[in-house]
Coordinates of C-alpha atoms in Angstrom, one line a residue:
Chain A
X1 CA 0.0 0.0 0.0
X2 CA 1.7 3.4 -1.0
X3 CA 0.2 6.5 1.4
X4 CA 2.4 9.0 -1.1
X5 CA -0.9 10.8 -1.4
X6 CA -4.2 11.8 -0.2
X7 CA -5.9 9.5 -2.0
X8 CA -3.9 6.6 -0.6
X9 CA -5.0 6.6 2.6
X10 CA -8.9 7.4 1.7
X11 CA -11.4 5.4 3.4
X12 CA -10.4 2.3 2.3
X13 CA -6.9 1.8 4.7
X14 CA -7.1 -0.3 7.3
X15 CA -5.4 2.3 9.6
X16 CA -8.5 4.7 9.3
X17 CA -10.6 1.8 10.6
X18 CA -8.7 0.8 13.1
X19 CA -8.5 4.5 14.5
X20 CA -12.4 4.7 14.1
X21 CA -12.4 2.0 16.5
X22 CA -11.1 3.6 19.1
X23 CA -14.1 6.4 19.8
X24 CA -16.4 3.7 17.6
X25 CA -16.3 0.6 20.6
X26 CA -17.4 3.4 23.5
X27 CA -20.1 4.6 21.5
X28 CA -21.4 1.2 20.8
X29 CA -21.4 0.2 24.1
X30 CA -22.8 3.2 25.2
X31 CA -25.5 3.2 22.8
X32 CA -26.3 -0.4 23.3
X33 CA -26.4 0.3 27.2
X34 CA -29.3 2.6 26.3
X35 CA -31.1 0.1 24.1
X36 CA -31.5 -1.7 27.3
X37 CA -33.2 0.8 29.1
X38 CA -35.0 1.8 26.3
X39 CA -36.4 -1.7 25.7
X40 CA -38.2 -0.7 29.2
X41 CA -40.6 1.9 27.4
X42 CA -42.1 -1.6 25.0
X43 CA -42.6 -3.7 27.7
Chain B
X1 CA 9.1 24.9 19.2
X2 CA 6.7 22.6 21.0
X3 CA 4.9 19.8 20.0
X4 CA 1.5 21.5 21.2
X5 CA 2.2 24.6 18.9
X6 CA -0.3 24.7 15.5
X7 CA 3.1 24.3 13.1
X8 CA 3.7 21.1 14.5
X9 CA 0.3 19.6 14.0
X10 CA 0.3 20.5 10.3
X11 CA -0.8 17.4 8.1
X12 CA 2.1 15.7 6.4
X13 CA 1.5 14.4 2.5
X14 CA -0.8 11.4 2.6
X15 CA -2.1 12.4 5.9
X16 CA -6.0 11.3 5.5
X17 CA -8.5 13.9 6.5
X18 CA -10.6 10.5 7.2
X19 CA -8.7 10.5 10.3
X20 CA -9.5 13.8 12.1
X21 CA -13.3 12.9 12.8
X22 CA -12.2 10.1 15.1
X23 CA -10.1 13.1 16.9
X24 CA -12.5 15.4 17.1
X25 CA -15.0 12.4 18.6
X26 CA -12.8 11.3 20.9
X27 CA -12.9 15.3 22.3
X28 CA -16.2 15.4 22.3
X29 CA -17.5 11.5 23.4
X30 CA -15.7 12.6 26.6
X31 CA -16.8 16.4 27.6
X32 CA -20.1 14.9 26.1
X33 CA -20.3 12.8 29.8
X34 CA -21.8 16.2 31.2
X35 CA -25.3 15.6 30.1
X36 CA -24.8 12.2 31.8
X37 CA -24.0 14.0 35.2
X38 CA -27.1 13.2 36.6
X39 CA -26.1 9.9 37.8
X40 CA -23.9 11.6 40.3
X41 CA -26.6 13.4 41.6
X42 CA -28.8 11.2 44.3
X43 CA -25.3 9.9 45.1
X44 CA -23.8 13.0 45.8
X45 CA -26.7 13.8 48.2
X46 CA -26.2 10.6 50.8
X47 CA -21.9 10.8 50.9
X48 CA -22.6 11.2 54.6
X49 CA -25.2 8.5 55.3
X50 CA -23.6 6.3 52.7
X51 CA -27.1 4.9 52.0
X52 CA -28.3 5.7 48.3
X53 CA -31.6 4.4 49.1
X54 CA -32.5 6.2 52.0
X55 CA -35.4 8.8 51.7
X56 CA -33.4 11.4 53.2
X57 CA -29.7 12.1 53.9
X58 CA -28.0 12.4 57.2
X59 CA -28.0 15.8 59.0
X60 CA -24.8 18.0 56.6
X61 CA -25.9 15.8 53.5
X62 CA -26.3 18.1 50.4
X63 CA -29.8 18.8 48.9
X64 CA -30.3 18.2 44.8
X65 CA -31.1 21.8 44.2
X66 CA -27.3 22.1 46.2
X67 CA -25.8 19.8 43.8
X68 CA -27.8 20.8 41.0
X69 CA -25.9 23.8 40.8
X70 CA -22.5 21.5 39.3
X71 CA -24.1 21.1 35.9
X72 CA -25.2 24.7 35.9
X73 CA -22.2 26.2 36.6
X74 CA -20.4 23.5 34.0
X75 CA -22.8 24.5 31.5
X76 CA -22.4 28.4 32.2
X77 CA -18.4 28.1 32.2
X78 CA -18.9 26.4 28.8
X79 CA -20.6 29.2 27.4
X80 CA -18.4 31.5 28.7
X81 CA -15.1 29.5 27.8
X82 CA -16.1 29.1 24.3
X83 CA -17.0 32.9 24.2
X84 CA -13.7 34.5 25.5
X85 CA -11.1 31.9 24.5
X86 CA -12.5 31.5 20.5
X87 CA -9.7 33.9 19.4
X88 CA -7.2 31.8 21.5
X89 CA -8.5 28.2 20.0
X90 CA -8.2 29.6 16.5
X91 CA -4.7 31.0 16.9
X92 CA -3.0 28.3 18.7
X93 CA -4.8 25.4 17.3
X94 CA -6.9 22.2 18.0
X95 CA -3.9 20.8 19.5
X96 CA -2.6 22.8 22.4
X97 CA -6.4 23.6 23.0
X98 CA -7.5 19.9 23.1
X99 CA -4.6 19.2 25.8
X100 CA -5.8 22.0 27.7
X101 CA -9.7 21.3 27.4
X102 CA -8.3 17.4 28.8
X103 CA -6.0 18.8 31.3
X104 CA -9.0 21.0 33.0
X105 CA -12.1 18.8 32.2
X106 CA -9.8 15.9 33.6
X107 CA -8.3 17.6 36.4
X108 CA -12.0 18.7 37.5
X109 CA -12.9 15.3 38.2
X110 CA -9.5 14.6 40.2
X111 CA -10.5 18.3 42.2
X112 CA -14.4 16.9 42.6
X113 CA -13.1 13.6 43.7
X114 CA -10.9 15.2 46.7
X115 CA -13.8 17.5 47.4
X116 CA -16.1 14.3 47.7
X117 CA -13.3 12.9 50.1
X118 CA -13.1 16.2 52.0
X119 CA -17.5 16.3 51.9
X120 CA -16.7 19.8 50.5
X121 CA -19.1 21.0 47.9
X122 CA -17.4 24.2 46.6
X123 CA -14.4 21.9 45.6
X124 CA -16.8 19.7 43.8
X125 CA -18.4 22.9 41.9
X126 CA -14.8 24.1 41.0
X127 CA -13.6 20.7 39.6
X128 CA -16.6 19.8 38.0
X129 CA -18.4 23.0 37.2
X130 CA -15.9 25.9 36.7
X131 CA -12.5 23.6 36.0
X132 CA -14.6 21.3 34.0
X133 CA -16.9 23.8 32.4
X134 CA -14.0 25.5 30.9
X135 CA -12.4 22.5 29.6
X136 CA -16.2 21.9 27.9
X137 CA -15.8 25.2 26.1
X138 CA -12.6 24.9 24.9
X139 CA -13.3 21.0 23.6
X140 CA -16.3 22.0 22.0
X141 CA -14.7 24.6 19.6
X142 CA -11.4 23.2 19.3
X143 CA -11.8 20.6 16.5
X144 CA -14.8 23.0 14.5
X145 CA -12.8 25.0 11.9
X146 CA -10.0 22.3 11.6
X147 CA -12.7 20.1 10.5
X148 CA -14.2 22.2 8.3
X149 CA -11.0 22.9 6.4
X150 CA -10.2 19.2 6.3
X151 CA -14.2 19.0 4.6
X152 CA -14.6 22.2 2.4
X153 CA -16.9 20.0 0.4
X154 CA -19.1 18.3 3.2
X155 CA -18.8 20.7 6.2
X156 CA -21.9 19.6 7.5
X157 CA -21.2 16.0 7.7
X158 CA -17.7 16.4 9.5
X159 CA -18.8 18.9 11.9
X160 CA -21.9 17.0 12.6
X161 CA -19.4 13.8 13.3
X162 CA -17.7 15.6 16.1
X163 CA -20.4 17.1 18.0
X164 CA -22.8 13.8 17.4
X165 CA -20.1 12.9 19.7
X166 CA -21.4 15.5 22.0
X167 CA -24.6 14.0 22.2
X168 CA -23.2 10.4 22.3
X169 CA -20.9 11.5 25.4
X170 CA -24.3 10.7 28.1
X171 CA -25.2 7.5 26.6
X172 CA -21.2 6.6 27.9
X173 CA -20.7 8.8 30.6
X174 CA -23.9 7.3 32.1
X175 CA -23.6 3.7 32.5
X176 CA -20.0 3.9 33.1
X177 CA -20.2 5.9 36.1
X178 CA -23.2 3.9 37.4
X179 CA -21.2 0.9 36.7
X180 CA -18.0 2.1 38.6
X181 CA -20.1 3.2 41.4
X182 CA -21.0 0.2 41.7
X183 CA -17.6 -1.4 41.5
X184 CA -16.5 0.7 44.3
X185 CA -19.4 1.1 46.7
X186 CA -18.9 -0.8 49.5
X187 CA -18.2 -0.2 53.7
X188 CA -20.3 3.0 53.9
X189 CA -18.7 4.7 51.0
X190 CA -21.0 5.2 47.6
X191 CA -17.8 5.3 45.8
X192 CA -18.2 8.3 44.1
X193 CA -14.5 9.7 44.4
X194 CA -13.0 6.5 43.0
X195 CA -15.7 6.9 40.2
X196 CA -14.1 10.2 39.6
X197 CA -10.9 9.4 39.6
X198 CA -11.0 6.4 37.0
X199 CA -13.5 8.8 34.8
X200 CA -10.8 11.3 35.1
X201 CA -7.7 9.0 34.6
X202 CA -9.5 7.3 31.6
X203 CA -11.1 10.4 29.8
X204 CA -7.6 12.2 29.9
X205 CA -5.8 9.3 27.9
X206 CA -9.1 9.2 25.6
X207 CA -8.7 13.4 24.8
X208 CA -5.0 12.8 24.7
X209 CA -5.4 10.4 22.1
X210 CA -8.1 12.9 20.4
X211 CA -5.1 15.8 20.7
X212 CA -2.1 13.8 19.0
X213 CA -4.3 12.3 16.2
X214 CA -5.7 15.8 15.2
X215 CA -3.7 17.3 12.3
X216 CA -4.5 20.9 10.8
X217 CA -4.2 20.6 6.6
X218 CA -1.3 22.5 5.0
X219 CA -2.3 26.3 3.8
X220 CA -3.9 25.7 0.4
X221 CA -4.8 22.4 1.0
X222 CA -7.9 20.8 -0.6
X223 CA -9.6 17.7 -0.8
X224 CA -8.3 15.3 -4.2
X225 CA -10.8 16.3 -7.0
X226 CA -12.4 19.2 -5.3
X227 CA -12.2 22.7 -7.0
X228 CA -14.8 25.2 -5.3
X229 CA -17.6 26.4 -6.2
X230 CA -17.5 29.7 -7.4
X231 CA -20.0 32.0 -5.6
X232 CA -23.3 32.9 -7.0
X233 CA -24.4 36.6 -7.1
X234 CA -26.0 37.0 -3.7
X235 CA -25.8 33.1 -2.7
X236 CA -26.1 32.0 0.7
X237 CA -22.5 30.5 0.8
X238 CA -19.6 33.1 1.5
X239 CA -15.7 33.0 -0.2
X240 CA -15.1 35.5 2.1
X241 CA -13.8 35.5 5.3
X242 CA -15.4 38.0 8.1
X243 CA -13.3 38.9 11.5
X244 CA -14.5 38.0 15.3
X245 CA -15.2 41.2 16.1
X246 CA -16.9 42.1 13.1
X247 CA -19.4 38.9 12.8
X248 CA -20.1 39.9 16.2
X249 CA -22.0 43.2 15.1
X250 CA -23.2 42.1 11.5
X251 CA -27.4 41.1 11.5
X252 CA -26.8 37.7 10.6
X253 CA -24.9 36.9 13.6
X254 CA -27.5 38.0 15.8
X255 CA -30.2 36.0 13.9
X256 CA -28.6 33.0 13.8
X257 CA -27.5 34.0 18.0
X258 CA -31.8 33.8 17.5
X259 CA -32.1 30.3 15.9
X260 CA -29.7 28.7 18.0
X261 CA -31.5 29.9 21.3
X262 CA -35.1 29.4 20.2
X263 CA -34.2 25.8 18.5
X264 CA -32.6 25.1 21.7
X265 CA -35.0 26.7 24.3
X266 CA -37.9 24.6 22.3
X267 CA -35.7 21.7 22.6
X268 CA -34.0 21.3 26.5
X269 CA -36.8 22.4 28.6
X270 CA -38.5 19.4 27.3
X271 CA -35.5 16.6 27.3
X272 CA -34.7 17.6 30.9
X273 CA -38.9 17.2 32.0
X274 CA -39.2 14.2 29.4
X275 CA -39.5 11.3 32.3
X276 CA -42.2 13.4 34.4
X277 CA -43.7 14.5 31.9
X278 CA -44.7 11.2 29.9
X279 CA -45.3 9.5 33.3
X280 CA -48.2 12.2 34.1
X281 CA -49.6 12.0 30.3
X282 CA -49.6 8.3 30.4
X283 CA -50.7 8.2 33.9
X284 CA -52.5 4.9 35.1
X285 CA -55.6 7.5 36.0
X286 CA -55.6 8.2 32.5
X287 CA -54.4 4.8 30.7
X288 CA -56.5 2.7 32.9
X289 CA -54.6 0.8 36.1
X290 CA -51.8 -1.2 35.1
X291 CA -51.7 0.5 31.8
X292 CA -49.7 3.8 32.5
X293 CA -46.3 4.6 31.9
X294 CA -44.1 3.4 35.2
X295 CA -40.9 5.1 35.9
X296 CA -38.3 2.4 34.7
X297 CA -40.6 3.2 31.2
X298 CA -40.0 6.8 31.5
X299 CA -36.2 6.3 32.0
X300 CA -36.5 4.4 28.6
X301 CA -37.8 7.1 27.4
X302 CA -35.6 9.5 28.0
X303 CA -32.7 7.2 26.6
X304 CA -34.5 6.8 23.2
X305 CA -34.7 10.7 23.3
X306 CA -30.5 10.8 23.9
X307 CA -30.5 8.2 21.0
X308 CA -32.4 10.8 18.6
X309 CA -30.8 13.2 20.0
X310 CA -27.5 12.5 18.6
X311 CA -28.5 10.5 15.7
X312 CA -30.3 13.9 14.4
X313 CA -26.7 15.6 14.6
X314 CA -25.4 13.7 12.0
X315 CA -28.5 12.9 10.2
X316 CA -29.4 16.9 9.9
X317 CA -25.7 18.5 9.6
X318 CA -25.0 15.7 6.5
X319 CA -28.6 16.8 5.0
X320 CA -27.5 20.4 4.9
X321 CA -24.9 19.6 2.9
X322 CA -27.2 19.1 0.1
X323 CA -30.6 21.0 1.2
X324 CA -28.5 24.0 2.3
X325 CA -28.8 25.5 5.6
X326 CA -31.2 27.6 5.7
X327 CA -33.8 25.0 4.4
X328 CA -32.8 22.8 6.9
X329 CA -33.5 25.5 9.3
X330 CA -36.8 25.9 7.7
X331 CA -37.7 22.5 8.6
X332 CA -36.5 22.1 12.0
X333 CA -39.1 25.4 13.1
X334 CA -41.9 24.4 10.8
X335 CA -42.1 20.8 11.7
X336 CA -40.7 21.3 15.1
X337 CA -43.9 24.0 15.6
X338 CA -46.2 21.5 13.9
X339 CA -45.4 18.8 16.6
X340 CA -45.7 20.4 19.2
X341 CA -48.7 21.6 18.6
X342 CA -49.8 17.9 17.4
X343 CA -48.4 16.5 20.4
X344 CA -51.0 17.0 23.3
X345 CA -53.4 16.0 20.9
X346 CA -51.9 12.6 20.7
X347 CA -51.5 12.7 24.4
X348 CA -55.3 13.8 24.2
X349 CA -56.1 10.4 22.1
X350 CA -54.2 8.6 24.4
X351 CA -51.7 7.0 21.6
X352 CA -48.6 6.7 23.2
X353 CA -46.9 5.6 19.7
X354 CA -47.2 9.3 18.4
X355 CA -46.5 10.5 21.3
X356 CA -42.8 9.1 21.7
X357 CA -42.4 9.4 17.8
X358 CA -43.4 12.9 18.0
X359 CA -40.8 14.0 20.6
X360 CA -37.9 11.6 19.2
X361 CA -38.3 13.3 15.8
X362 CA -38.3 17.1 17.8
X363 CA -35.2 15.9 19.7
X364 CA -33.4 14.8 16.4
X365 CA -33.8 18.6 14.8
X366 CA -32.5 19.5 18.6
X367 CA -29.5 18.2 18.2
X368 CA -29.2 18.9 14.5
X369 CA -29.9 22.8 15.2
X370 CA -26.4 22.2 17.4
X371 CA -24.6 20.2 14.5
X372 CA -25.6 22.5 11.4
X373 CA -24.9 25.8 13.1
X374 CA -20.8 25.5 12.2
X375 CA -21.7 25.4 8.7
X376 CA -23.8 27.9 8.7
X377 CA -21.8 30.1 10.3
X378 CA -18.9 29.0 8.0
X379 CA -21.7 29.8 4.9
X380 CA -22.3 32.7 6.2
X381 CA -18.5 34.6 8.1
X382 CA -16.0 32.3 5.9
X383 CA -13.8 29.4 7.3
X384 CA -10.9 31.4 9.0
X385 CA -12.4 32.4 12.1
X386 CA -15.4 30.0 11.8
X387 CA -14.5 28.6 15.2
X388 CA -13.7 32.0 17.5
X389 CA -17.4 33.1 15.3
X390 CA -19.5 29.7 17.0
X391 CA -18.0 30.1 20.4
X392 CA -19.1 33.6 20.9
X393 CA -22.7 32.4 19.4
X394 CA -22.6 29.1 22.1
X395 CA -23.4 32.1 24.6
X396 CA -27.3 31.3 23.1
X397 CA -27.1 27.8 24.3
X398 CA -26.4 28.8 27.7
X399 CA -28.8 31.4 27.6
X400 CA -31.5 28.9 26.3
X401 CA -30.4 26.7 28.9
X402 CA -31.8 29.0 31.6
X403 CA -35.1 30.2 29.6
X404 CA -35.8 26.0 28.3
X405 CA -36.5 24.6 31.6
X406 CA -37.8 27.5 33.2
X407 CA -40.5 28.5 30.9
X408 CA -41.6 24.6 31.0
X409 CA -41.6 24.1 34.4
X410 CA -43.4 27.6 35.5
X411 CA -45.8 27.5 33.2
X412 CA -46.2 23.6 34.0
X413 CA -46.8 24.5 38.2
X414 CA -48.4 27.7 37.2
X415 CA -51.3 25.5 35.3
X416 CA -51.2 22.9 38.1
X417 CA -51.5 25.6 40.9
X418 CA -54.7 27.2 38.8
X419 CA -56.6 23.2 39.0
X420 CA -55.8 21.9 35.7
X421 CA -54.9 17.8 35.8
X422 CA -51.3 17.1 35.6
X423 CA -52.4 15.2 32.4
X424 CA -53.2 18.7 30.3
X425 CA -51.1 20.8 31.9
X426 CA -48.4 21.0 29.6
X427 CA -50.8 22.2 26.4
X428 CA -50.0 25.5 27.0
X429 CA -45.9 25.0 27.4
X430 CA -45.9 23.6 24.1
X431 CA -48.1 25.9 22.0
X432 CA -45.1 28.6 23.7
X433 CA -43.0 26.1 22.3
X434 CA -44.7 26.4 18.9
X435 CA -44.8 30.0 19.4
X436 CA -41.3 30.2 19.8
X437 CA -40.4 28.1 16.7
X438 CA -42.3 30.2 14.7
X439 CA -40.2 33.0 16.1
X440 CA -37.2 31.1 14.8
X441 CA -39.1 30.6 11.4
X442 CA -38.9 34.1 10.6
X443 CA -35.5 34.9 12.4
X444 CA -34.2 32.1 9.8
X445 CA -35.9 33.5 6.7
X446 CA -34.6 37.3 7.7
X447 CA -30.8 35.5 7.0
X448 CA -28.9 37.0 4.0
X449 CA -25.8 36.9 2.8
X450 CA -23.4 39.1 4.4
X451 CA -22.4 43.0 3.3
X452 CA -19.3 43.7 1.5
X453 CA -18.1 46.0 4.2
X454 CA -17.7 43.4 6.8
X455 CA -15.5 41.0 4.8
X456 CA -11.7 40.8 6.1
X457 CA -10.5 42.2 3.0
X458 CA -12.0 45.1 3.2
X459 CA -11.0 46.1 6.7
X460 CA -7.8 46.6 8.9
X461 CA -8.0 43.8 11.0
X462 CA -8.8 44.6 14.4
X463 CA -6.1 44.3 17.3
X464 CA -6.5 41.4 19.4
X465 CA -7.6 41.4 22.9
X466 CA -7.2 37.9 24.2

């Protein structure tokens, strides 16, 4: 993989995902904690 | 030269502006944990009888209304930060202000945390509230016009990544610290210092990471591809950049100071009265018993309204990169106004369906009026001082943060007090509501492009005073 330009390292390296991860995994678990207390209101 | 200055954070070749979002959301998922301060607050009120379940504290225990006043002073220092430090953020850069909004929002929980050890409640206010509230200001504004120079093309979407992070920082914030309460409750103590501690410890690595990822492009960078737009005679998106001081007595800057505030007033007074209000619509006196909306409901409620609530950041600031701002505008005070006058009619039928639907769709142009406001602003004053412009203009949020819940609440007890059921008595608050948005309706339409004699170029820039 060449990052020699911008283009290079456009959404498709693996690095960007990885980094995305990193604030991503909180707000998963932070929005599937909710979901739980949510599922309250349709019981 | 040090590592914090702006120089050093400029974006090597090949650097990815794909990679400054997750910055920026790291900033914000963690100052975000503010709206999820209310967890703190029952536990905060029994640190002397070390029993969360108790009806009442023990004699020296802090009242809510006491304790209360943490998230009102954070919120007021965040207004205020993001106000007088806007010219600082945009000169130094997102770097050396993102280590400084961790270092005080940080430090604030490890100053709360030894005034929960020393039962001292004007250490907990200065950590939390003034400490942490100015660490709030400066991490809201910080990544704003870096990301919009990284996304000429799609301002919208990239400013409506980082501060969906704002709105994403409760639904964390929340269960952690009720999960680490937990973990260190125990022998009398409720744990809240430890809880402050770790939060404090693990935000600070979280920002830090948010601070050395953040890159600012190099001058006359632009996205591969992208050539702008040229502007249209008397188009509603600016090639011209307007100084701090100068946005600051231009019309449009007070309009929009007047969407912002009545999107917002229409907006908080009703997420912060969502559980008691819904439980006194949905009543078992008027759902029938065992029909009626119990608390534990109520709390899901609420959480389905943070879920909106930062979805609609996103979901609104993207749209406006192809509706435009001011339609989007348009359709947050139409709609908004058209709901909630709707609304008590569905509480009226009974149909609890619209009901939620109804307030999850006014909470999602809630947090969008937050999210689309940087690119409007940049629209409107240019990107150069695009983030110094929507600090000074955050000084609407805290004002709406005052006027939301009061007018809700008053005119809620004022209707109670004059013998109308709890049930109805919030028809009134939300034909103000209505009233308000139709306000914003026509503040929104008044917008027009900026005159000539305001743009930078056509001024001696003023000296600074920060």
């Amino acid at each position: 993989m060449t990052r020699s330009t911008p283009e290079s390292t456009e959404p498709l390296s693996p690095v960007i995902y990885l980094t995305w991860l990193v604030p991503g995994i909180p707000l998963v678990w932070g929005v599937w904690q909710t979901l739980i207390k949510v599922s309250q209101l349709f019981q | 030269m040090g590592i914090l200055d702006r120089p050093q954070s400029v974006a090597g070749p090949g650097w990815s502006r794909w990679l400054v979002p997750p910055a920026a959301l790291a900033v914000h998922l963690s100052i975000g944990q503010i709206y999820g301060y209310s967890v703190f607050n029952k536990p905060l009120t029994r640190l002397l009888s070390g029993d969360v379940s108790a009806e009442t504290g023990a004699p020296g225990d802090w009242t809510l209304l006491q304790v209360g006043l943490i998230f009102s002073v954070a919120l007021f220092f965040l207004g205020a930060s993001s106000a007088l430090f806007g010219k600082w953020v945009e000169r130094e850069g997102p770097r050396k202000t993102m280590v400084a909004s961790a270092l005080l929002f940080c430090g604030g929980f490890f100053v709360a945390a030894l005034g929960v050890k020393l039962h001292s409640l004007l250490l907990v206010i200065f950590g939390n509230g003034v400490l942490g509230g100015i660490g709030l200001g400066l991490g809201y504004i910080s990544p704003v016009s870096t990301l919009i120079k990284w996304f000429p093309d799609r301002p919208g979407l990239a400013t409506g990544m980082a501060i969906m992070g704002f709105g994403g920082g409760a639904l964390i914030g929340s269960p952690l610290g009720t999960a680490l309460m937990g973990r260190f409750a125990g022998d009398g103590t409720l744990g809240v210092g430890s809880t402050f501690l770790i939060m404090g410890a693990v935000y600070l690595l979280f920002m830090l990471f948010g601070a050395f990822l953040i890159r600012v492009p190099a001058d006359g960078w632009t996205p591969p591809g992208w050539t702008p737009k040229p502007q249209a005679p008397g188009g509603m998106i600016s090639s011209h950049n307007v100084l701090v001081d100068q946005a600051f007595r231009t019309p449009q800057f007070w309009l929009l100071f007047a969407v912002l505030f009545l999107n917002v007033t229409a907006g908080i007074g009703v997420l912060g009265q969502a559980s008691v209000m819904i439980q006194e619509m949905f009543s078992d006196r008027v759902l029938g018993a065992g029909n009626g909306v119990t608390a534990a409901a109520a709390a899901g409620f609420v959480g389905l309204l943070s879920i909106f609530n930062m979805a609609g950041r996103f979901f609104w600031s993207s749209t406006s990169d192809r509706i435009g701002r001011k339609p989007t505008y348009m359709i947050f005070f139409a709609l908004g106004a058209a709901l909630y006058f709707l609304i008590p009619m569905f509480g009226n039928m009974g149909s609890l369906i619209l009901f939620v639907a109804g307030f999850c769709v006014i909470m999602s142009m809630y947090g969008g009026g937050f999210a689309t406001i940087p690119a409007y602003l940049r629209d409107m004053f240019g990107t150069a001082n695009v983030g110094a412009i929507h600090g000074r203009l955050l000084l609407a949020w805290s004002a709406a943060a005052i006027v939301g819940p009061s007018l809700v609440n008053g005119f809620r007890d004022q209707q109670i007090a004059s013998g109308v059921p709890a049930a109805q008595a919030y028809s009134t608050t939300m034909s103000i509501m209505a009233a308000l948005l139709v306000v914003g309706f026509v503040a929104n339409l008044l917008v027009r492009p900026v005159a000539e004699k305001f743009w930078a170029e056509n001024r001696t820039p003023a000296p600074s005073h920060d």
